[in-house]
Amino acid sequence: MTSDSSSTDLEEGIEHAYLPSGASSASSGQGSKAAANDAAADASPRAAADPPATCGSRLRCLLFVGFVVVGLVVGLSLILTGRANPVAYFVPVDPPGKSEANRWDATAGLTLMVENACTDEWAPYFEASVKAWNQTDALDLRTSRVAVDPECSPRNGRFKVCNSDYGETPWHGINIILVDKIKGTIVHSISQLNDRFMEDDFDRTYIMCHENGHGFGLPHTDEDHFNRDRGDCMDYTIRPRNNQVPGDFNLDLLVKLYGTRAQPLLVDPKTLPKDGEGQSQQQPDGTNTPRNTLPLRPPVQQEDVLEDKKNKDKDKDRRHLSPDEEDIEITDADIIAMDKEAVRDCQEELCVVEVNDQYRILVNQFLRASL
């Protein structure tokens, strides 16, 4: 029995060995094809019942794409402007006019002594700012290096610039001016620059230019940090590198405020219309006359004005509350104390403190941006 089974196995092995290779593949292929046909038969009803995955409908696809686009726009707006509303970036701002500015006593161009009471690292920014503002014929800025003065004590008839680490103040820079309400002109001006928030050259250049502009009487051009930059340093911004210089608007506004030596003002600038008409115009006969305004006084030489003010300051180092109350006096120390109190209490871009019937303190702050 063992020999018969062995011979049978041997015969089958020999038979298999001599079969053509195609025969073996064919039989194997037939088996695979049959299995594939069976699988296809089983799968065909399921394939017909379940179509390929899609968005479901064209409307849903469009809505999805729309939400993605809106999300991208809002995200870019937050990154670039700090606001979720991108339209605010393009909203134009009505710039200020002469009626919103303050002015020194000058009608033939302003000659002003600017005192540098800053530490040495601020020297290049101070000098660059004075040069930039001196581009207009309305200004003739003289500079004086004085002792470093973080407290920034004012001097009548002068504009002083100071710096220090003033701590976590709400402002990067601040300007304080004392206005004589009877004359309608600036008595003194100081600017303080907070080192705490100065990160690079762009910050220092911008804040120096900005606070110096206030020192000459200019208001903020725009108080929105997040809209499109105007390219002038009186414009609020979160991108200081874009607003490094005074800009043509502010240089032109200074001409409307102070006139120039060649074309002095013959009228009170605060009474002029907003378009700036009122600067003297040369007529065909060679005379200079203002347009649409009444003369206020003849032009005077700025040197005479400064000399007169200097003599008055020598004779009188204290101020009276009003002409009718000369027995009540207010000293320079009182004014300095009031300046500091005004800064502590001020929470807005511009704060006004009425000292008495004669004097007013104005505080302009470049506030930190907040969303």
Short mmCIF file of C-alpha atoms in Angstrom, two decimals:
data_model
loop_
_atom_site.label_atom_id
_atom_site.label_comp_id
_atom_site.label_asym_id
_atom_site.label_seq_id
_atom_site.Cartn_x
_atom_site.Cartn_y
_atom_site.Cartn_z
CA MET A 1 0.00 0.00 0.00
CA THR A 2 2.84 2.33 0.66
CA SER A 3 4.48 1.62 -2.63
CA ASP A 4 1.24 2.30 -4.58
CA SER A 5 0.74 5.75 -3.03
CA SER A 6 4.34 6.67 -3.64
CA SER A 7 4.14 5.72 -7.26
CA THR A 8 0.93 7.71 -7.66
CA ASP A 9 2.57 10.84 -6.21
CA LEU A 10 5.55 10.36 -8.43
CA GLU A 11 3.36 10.10 -11.54
CA GLU A 12 1.47 13.25 -10.63
CA GLY A 13 4.74 15.13 -10.03
CA ILE A 14 6.10 14.01 -13.38
CA GLU A 15 2.88 14.98 -15.11
CA HIS A 16 2.93 18.41 -13.53
CA ALA A 17 6.56 18.94 -14.44
CA TYR A 18 5.90 18.32 -18.11
CA LEU A 19 2.80 20.55 -18.42
CA PRO A 20 3.35 23.73 -20.53
CA SER A 21 3.83 26.85 -18.42
CA GLY A 22 0.96 28.60 -20.21
CA ALA A 23 -1.43 25.92 -19.11
CA SER A 24 -0.65 26.52 -15.46
CA SER A 25 -0.96 30.32 -15.88
CA ALA A 26 -4.20 29.97 -17.80
CA SER A 27 -5.78 27.89 -15.13
CA SER A 28 -4.59 30.33 -12.51
CA GLY A 29 -5.81 33.32 -14.60
CA GLN A 30 -9.20 31.76 -15.09
CA GLY A 31 -9.50 31.38 -11.34
CA SER A 32 -8.51 35.01 -10.71
CA LYS A 33 -10.89 36.31 -13.38
CA ALA A 34 -13.74 34.36 -11.90
CA ALA A 35 -12.98 35.75 -8.45
CA ALA A 36 -12.80 39.30 -9.84
CA ASN A 37 -16.12 38.89 -11.63
CA ASP A 38 -17.70 37.66 -8.43
CA ALA A 39 -16.30 40.68 -6.50
CA ALA A 40 -17.50 43.10 -9.18
CA ALA A 41 -20.94 41.55 -9.12
CA ASP A 42 -21.06 41.96 -5.37
CA ALA A 43 -19.77 45.58 -5.49
CA SER A 44 -21.81 46.92 -8.42
CA PRO A 45 -25.03 47.55 -6.47
CA ARG A 46 -23.08 49.35 -3.71
CA ALA A 47 -21.21 51.53 -6.26
CA ALA A 48 -24.45 52.50 -7.92
CA ALA A 49 -25.97 53.39 -4.55
CA ASP A 50 -22.99 55.49 -3.22
CA PRO A 51 -21.76 58.19 -5.68
CA PRO A 52 -18.27 59.73 -5.19
CA ALA A 53 -17.99 62.15 -2.25
CA THR A 54 -18.64 65.83 -3.23
CA CYS A 55 -19.46 69.19 -1.49
CA GLY A 56 -23.10 68.13 -1.66
CA SER A 57 -24.20 71.19 -3.61
CA ARG A 58 -22.69 74.13 -5.43
CA LEU A 59 -24.31 76.55 -2.96
CA ARG A 60 -22.61 74.90 0.01
CA CYS A 61 -19.28 75.05 -1.83
CA LEU A 62 -19.71 78.76 -2.50
CA LEU A 63 -20.63 79.45 1.12
CA PHE A 64 -17.58 77.55 2.34
CA VAL A 65 -15.27 79.48 0.01
CA GLY A 66 -16.89 82.75 1.10
CA PHE A 67 -16.30 82.00 4.78
CA VAL A 68 -12.66 81.15 4.06
CA VAL A 69 -12.13 84.44 2.16
CA VAL A 70 -13.78 86.50 4.91
CA GLY A 71 -11.63 84.77 7.52
CA LEU A 72 -8.47 85.54 5.56
CA VAL A 73 -9.43 89.21 5.11
CA VAL A 74 -10.24 89.65 8.81
CA GLY A 75 -7.02 87.89 9.79
CA LEU A 76 -4.91 90.09 7.53
CA SER A 77 -6.71 93.18 8.82
CA LEU A 78 -5.92 92.21 12.41
CA ILE A 79 -2.27 91.61 11.53
CA LEU A 80 -1.79 94.79 9.48
CA THR A 81 -4.05 97.29 11.27
CA GLY A 82 -4.97 95.78 14.63
CA ARG A 83 -8.68 95.90 13.74
CA ALA A 84 -11.07 93.27 12.47
CA ASN A 85 -12.79 95.80 10.18
CA PRO A 86 -10.58 96.33 7.11
CA VAL A 87 -12.74 99.22 5.85
CA ALA A 88 -11.50 101.42 8.73
CA TYR A 89 -8.04 101.37 7.17
CA PHE A 90 -9.30 103.36 4.17
CA VAL A 91 -11.61 105.82 5.95
CA PRO A 92 -10.30 109.34 5.23
CA VAL A 93 -9.76 111.74 8.12
CA ASP A 94 -10.63 115.42 7.96
CA PRO A 95 -7.33 117.10 8.89
CA PRO A 96 -7.30 119.97 11.38
CA GLY A 97 -7.28 123.62 10.39
CA LYS A 98 -5.81 126.77 11.89
CA SER A 99 -8.66 127.14 14.38
CA GLU A 100 -7.53 123.91 16.06
CA ALA A 101 -3.90 125.01 16.33
CA ASN A 102 -2.17 127.24 18.88
CA ARG A 103 0.41 129.82 17.95
CA TRP A 104 3.32 131.81 19.22
CA ASP A 105 3.26 135.59 18.87
CA ALA A 106 4.60 135.89 15.31
CA THR A 107 3.17 137.14 12.02
CA ALA A 108 6.27 137.33 9.80
CA GLY A 109 7.53 133.80 10.34
CA LEU A 110 8.32 132.30 13.74
CA THR A 111 11.83 132.65 15.14
CA LEU A 112 12.01 130.31 18.14
CA MET A 113 14.73 129.06 20.47
CA VAL A 114 14.46 125.28 20.93
CA GLU A 115 16.34 124.00 23.98
CA ASN A 116 17.82 120.51 23.85
CA ALA A 117 17.67 119.17 27.42
CA CYS A 118 17.87 115.53 26.29
CA THR A 119 20.57 112.97 27.04
CA ASP A 120 23.33 112.57 24.44
CA GLU A 121 21.82 109.55 22.65
CA TRP A 122 18.92 111.74 21.55
CA ALA A 123 21.15 114.37 19.91
CA PRO A 124 20.95 113.01 16.32
CA TYR A 125 17.16 112.73 16.49
CA PHE A 126 16.83 116.25 17.90
CA GLU A 127 19.05 117.72 15.17
CA ALA A 128 17.31 115.77 12.40
CA SER A 129 13.90 116.93 13.60
CA VAL A 130 14.91 120.60 13.75
CA LYS A 131 16.31 120.32 10.22
CA ALA A 132 13.13 118.69 8.94
CA TRP A 133 10.85 121.34 10.47
CA ASN A 134 13.11 124.16 9.28
CA GLN A 135 12.26 123.25 5.67
CA THR A 136 9.37 125.70 5.79
CA ASP A 137 9.96 129.44 5.49
CA ALA A 138 7.46 129.85 8.33
CA LEU A 139 10.04 128.66 10.89
CA ASP A 140 13.47 129.91 11.84
CA LEU A 141 14.48 127.52 14.60
CA ARG A 142 17.53 128.25 16.72
CA THR A 143 18.87 125.55 19.07
CA SER A 144 20.58 125.67 22.43
CA ARG A 145 22.21 122.80 24.35
CA VAL A 146 21.15 123.08 27.98
CA ALA A 147 21.58 120.85 31.02
CA VAL A 148 19.77 117.50 30.92
CA ASP A 149 16.44 118.10 32.63
CA PRO A 150 14.04 115.14 33.05
CA GLU A 151 11.62 117.42 34.91
CA CYS A 152 11.62 119.74 31.88
CA SER A 153 11.16 123.07 33.67
CA PRO A 154 9.79 125.64 31.19
CA ARG A 155 11.18 129.05 30.29
CA ASN A 156 9.03 131.83 28.91
CA GLY A 157 9.39 132.42 25.19
CA ARG A 158 11.19 129.09 24.66
CA PHE A 159 10.45 125.52 23.70
CA LYS A 160 12.31 122.83 25.68
CA VAL A 161 12.67 119.13 24.75
CA CYS A 162 13.50 116.52 27.43
CA ASN A 163 13.65 112.76 27.86
CA SER A 164 13.80 110.11 30.58
CA ASP A 165 12.38 106.75 31.55
CA TYR A 166 9.10 108.07 32.88
CA GLY A 167 7.77 104.57 33.58
CA GLU A 168 4.59 102.86 32.40
CA THR A 169 2.81 106.04 31.35
CA PRO A 170 -0.16 105.92 28.97
CA TRP A 171 1.89 108.09 26.59
CA HIS A 172 5.05 107.65 24.51
CA GLY A 173 5.54 111.41 24.29
CA ILE A 174 3.79 114.45 25.71
CA ASN A 175 3.76 118.18 25.02
CA ILE A 176 2.58 120.91 27.39
CA ILE A 177 1.99 124.51 26.40
CA LEU A 178 0.92 127.51 28.41
CA VAL A 179 -1.38 129.85 26.48
CA ASP A 180 -2.07 133.48 27.31
CA LYS A 181 -5.82 133.68 26.65
CA ILE A 182 -5.83 137.47 26.51
CA LYS A 183 -3.19 137.60 23.77
CA GLY A 184 -4.15 134.25 22.25
CA THR A 185 -0.53 133.12 22.02
CA ILE A 186 1.81 130.52 23.53
CA VAL A 187 3.88 131.60 26.57
CA HIS A 188 6.11 128.51 26.78
CA SER A 189 6.20 124.89 25.63
CA ILE A 190 7.88 121.68 26.80
CA SER A 191 8.01 118.14 25.39
CA GLN A 192 8.90 114.95 27.27
CA LEU A 193 9.87 111.72 25.50
CA ASN A 194 9.49 108.43 27.38
CA ASP A 195 12.52 106.17 26.90
CA ARG A 196 10.50 103.22 28.22
CA PHE A 197 8.76 102.76 24.87
CA MET A 198 11.55 103.65 22.44
CA GLU A 199 12.55 100.40 20.73
CA ASP A 200 14.47 101.60 17.67
CA ASP A 201 15.53 104.55 15.51
CA PHE A 202 12.09 104.74 13.87
CA ASP A 203 10.39 105.22 17.26
CA ARG A 204 12.80 107.97 18.33
CA THR A 205 12.65 109.81 15.00
CA TYR A 206 8.87 109.69 14.95
CA ILE A 207 8.23 110.77 18.55
CA MET A 208 10.78 113.60 18.39
CA CYS A 209 9.23 114.96 15.19
CA HIS A 210 5.71 114.52 16.60
CA GLU A 211 6.25 116.32 19.91
CA ASN A 212 8.25 119.09 18.25
CA GLY A 213 5.26 119.74 15.99
CA HIS A 214 3.12 120.30 19.08
CA GLY A 215 5.78 122.67 20.37
CA PHE A 216 5.17 124.90 17.35
CA GLY A 217 1.41 124.85 18.02
CA LEU A 218 0.26 122.09 15.68
CA PRO A 219 -2.52 119.66 16.65
CA HIS A 220 -2.70 115.96 15.76
CA THR A 221 -3.34 115.46 12.06
CA ASP A 222 -5.13 112.18 12.79
CA GLU A 223 -5.72 110.31 16.07
CA ASP A 224 -6.44 106.85 14.62
CA HIS A 225 -3.47 104.50 15.08
CA PHE A 226 -4.79 101.86 12.70
CA ASN A 227 -5.94 103.59 9.54
CA ARG A 228 -3.77 104.31 6.52
CA ASP A 229 -0.65 106.33 7.35
CA ARG A 230 -0.48 109.86 5.96
CA GLY A 231 3.31 110.03 5.77
CA ASP A 232 3.61 112.85 8.33
CA CYS A 233 4.73 112.62 11.93
CA MET A 234 1.66 114.38 13.39
CA ASP A 235 -0.41 111.37 12.29
CA TYR A 236 -1.04 108.64 14.90
CA THR A 237 0.33 105.28 13.78
CA ILE A 238 1.43 101.82 14.90
CA ARG A 239 3.99 101.86 12.06
CA PRO A 240 6.37 104.74 12.94
CA ARG A 241 8.66 104.00 9.99
CA ASN A 242 5.91 105.32 7.68
CA ASN A 243 5.58 108.72 9.42
CA GLN A 244 9.12 110.02 9.93
CA VAL A 245 8.85 113.61 8.63
CA PRO A 246 6.52 116.62 9.07
CA GLY A 247 4.80 116.23 5.71
CA ASP A 248 3.62 118.94 3.33
CA PHE A 249 0.27 119.40 5.05
CA ASN A 250 1.83 120.48 8.36
CA LEU A 251 4.54 122.60 6.73
CA ASP A 252 1.83 124.44 4.80
CA LEU A 253 -0.26 124.84 7.95
CA LEU A 254 2.67 126.56 9.66
CA VAL A 255 2.78 129.11 6.84
CA LYS A 256 -0.90 129.82 7.41
CA LEU A 257 -0.27 130.22 11.14
CA TYR A 258 2.85 132.40 11.04
CA GLY A 259 3.30 133.71 7.52
CA THR A 260 6.87 134.20 6.27
CA ARG A 261 9.33 137.06 6.09
CA ALA A 262 8.51 137.45 2.41
CA GLN A 263 4.75 137.30 2.97
CA PRO A 264 3.83 138.26 6.55
CA LEU A 265 0.34 137.83 7.90
CA LEU A 266 -1.72 141.01 8.16
CA VAL A 267 -4.63 139.37 9.98
CA ASP A 268 -5.26 137.21 13.00
CA PRO A 269 -4.76 133.63 11.74
CA LYS A 270 -7.55 132.25 13.94
CA THR A 271 -10.11 134.38 12.09
CA LEU A 272 -9.16 133.12 8.64
CA PRO A 273 -11.36 130.70 6.69
CA LYS A 274 -10.37 127.05 6.80
CA ASP A 275 -8.88 127.03 3.29
CA GLY A 276 -6.09 129.30 4.51
CA GLU A 277 -6.91 132.43 2.56
CA GLY A 278 -5.63 135.49 4.29
CA GLN A 279 -1.93 135.27 3.70
CA SER A 280 -0.83 138.47 2.03
CA GLN A 281 -0.91 138.34 -1.76
CA GLN A 282 1.22 140.40 -4.10
CA GLN A 283 -0.95 142.55 -6.36
CA PRO A 284 -0.08 143.78 -9.89
CA ASP A 285 1.03 147.14 -8.47
CA GLY A 286 3.58 145.38 -6.25
CA THR A 287 1.73 145.85 -2.95
CA ASN A 288 0.84 143.03 -0.56
CA THR A 289 -2.77 142.89 0.58
CA PRO A 290 -4.76 140.10 2.23
CA ARG A 291 -7.78 138.52 0.60
CA ASN A 292 -11.28 138.54 2.12
CA THR A 293 -10.07 139.81 5.52
CA LEU A 294 -9.64 143.01 7.42
CA PRO A 295 -6.17 144.20 8.51
CA LEU A 296 -5.30 143.59 12.14
CA ARG A 297 -1.94 145.33 12.48
CA PRO A 298 1.13 146.04 10.37
CA PRO A 299 3.83 143.37 10.30
CA VAL A 300 6.57 143.61 12.89
CA GLN A 301 10.08 142.25 12.92
CA GLN A 302 10.32 139.03 14.92
CA GLU A 303 13.52 140.20 16.63
CA ASP A 304 11.63 143.19 18.07
CA VAL A 305 8.94 140.88 19.43
CA LEU A 306 11.48 138.60 21.11
CA GLU A 307 13.37 141.53 22.61
CA ASP A 308 10.17 143.02 23.98
CA LYS A 309 9.17 139.72 25.55
CA LYS A 310 12.65 139.35 27.07
CA ASN A 311 12.44 142.79 28.69
CA LYS A 312 9.00 142.06 30.08
CA ASP A 313 10.21 138.79 31.60
CA LYS A 314 13.07 140.62 33.32
CA ASP A 315 10.72 143.16 34.84
CA LYS A 316 8.07 140.69 35.90
CA ASP A 317 8.65 137.07 36.96
CA ARG A 318 5.13 136.48 38.21
CA ARG A 319 1.69 136.49 36.65
CA HIS A 320 -1.60 137.94 37.85
CA LEU A 321 -4.85 136.03 37.73
CA SER A 322 -6.57 138.84 35.84
CA PRO A 323 -6.13 142.59 35.27
CA ASP A 324 -8.85 143.25 37.88
CA GLU A 325 -7.27 141.04 40.55
CA GLU A 326 -3.68 142.23 40.72
CA ASP A 327 -3.50 141.51 44.43
CA ILE A 328 -3.74 137.78 43.66
CA GLU A 329 -0.54 136.49 42.13
CA ILE A 330 0.53 133.24 40.47
CA THR A 331 4.21 132.37 40.17
CA ASP A 332 6.24 130.31 37.73
CA ALA A 333 6.47 127.57 40.36
CA ASP A 334 2.67 127.50 40.52
CA ILE A 335 2.49 127.08 36.75
CA ILE A 336 5.02 124.21 36.81
CA ALA A 337 3.05 122.45 39.54
CA MET A 338 -0.13 122.87 37.51
CA ASP A 339 1.63 121.46 34.43
CA LYS A 340 2.50 118.28 36.34
CA GLU A 341 -0.98 117.98 37.79
CA ALA A 342 -2.50 118.36 34.32
CA VAL A 343 -0.30 115.54 33.00
CA ARG A 344 -1.29 113.23 35.86
CA ASP A 345 -5.00 113.85 35.32
CA CYS A 346 -5.04 113.81 31.52
CA GLN A 347 -6.47 110.62 30.00
CA GLU A 348 -7.20 111.86 26.47
CA GLU A 349 -5.15 112.85 23.43
CA LEU A 350 -5.80 116.51 24.29
CA CYS A 351 -6.57 117.94 27.72
CA VAL A 352 -7.29 121.59 28.54
CA VAL A 353 -6.85 123.06 32.01
CA GLU A 354 -8.16 126.55 32.70
CA VAL A 355 -5.67 128.05 35.16
CA ASN A 356 -7.46 131.36 35.60
CA ASP A 357 -8.91 134.18 33.52
CA GLN A 358 -5.59 134.76 31.78
CA TYR A 359 -3.87 131.39 31.34
CA ARG A 360 -4.70 127.99 29.98
CA ILE A 361 -2.63 124.77 29.96
CA LEU A 362 -2.92 122.40 27.01
CA VAL A 363 -1.60 118.82 27.15
CA ASN A 364 -1.11 116.88 23.90
CA GLN A 365 -0.30 113.20 24.36
CA PHE A 366 0.78 110.54 21.91
CA LEU A 367 -1.08 107.68 23.59
CA ARG A 368 -0.20 104.04 23.30
CA ALA A 369 -2.38 102.14 20.84
CA SER A 370 -5.26 100.10 22.26
CA LEU A 371 -7.59 97.81 20.32
#
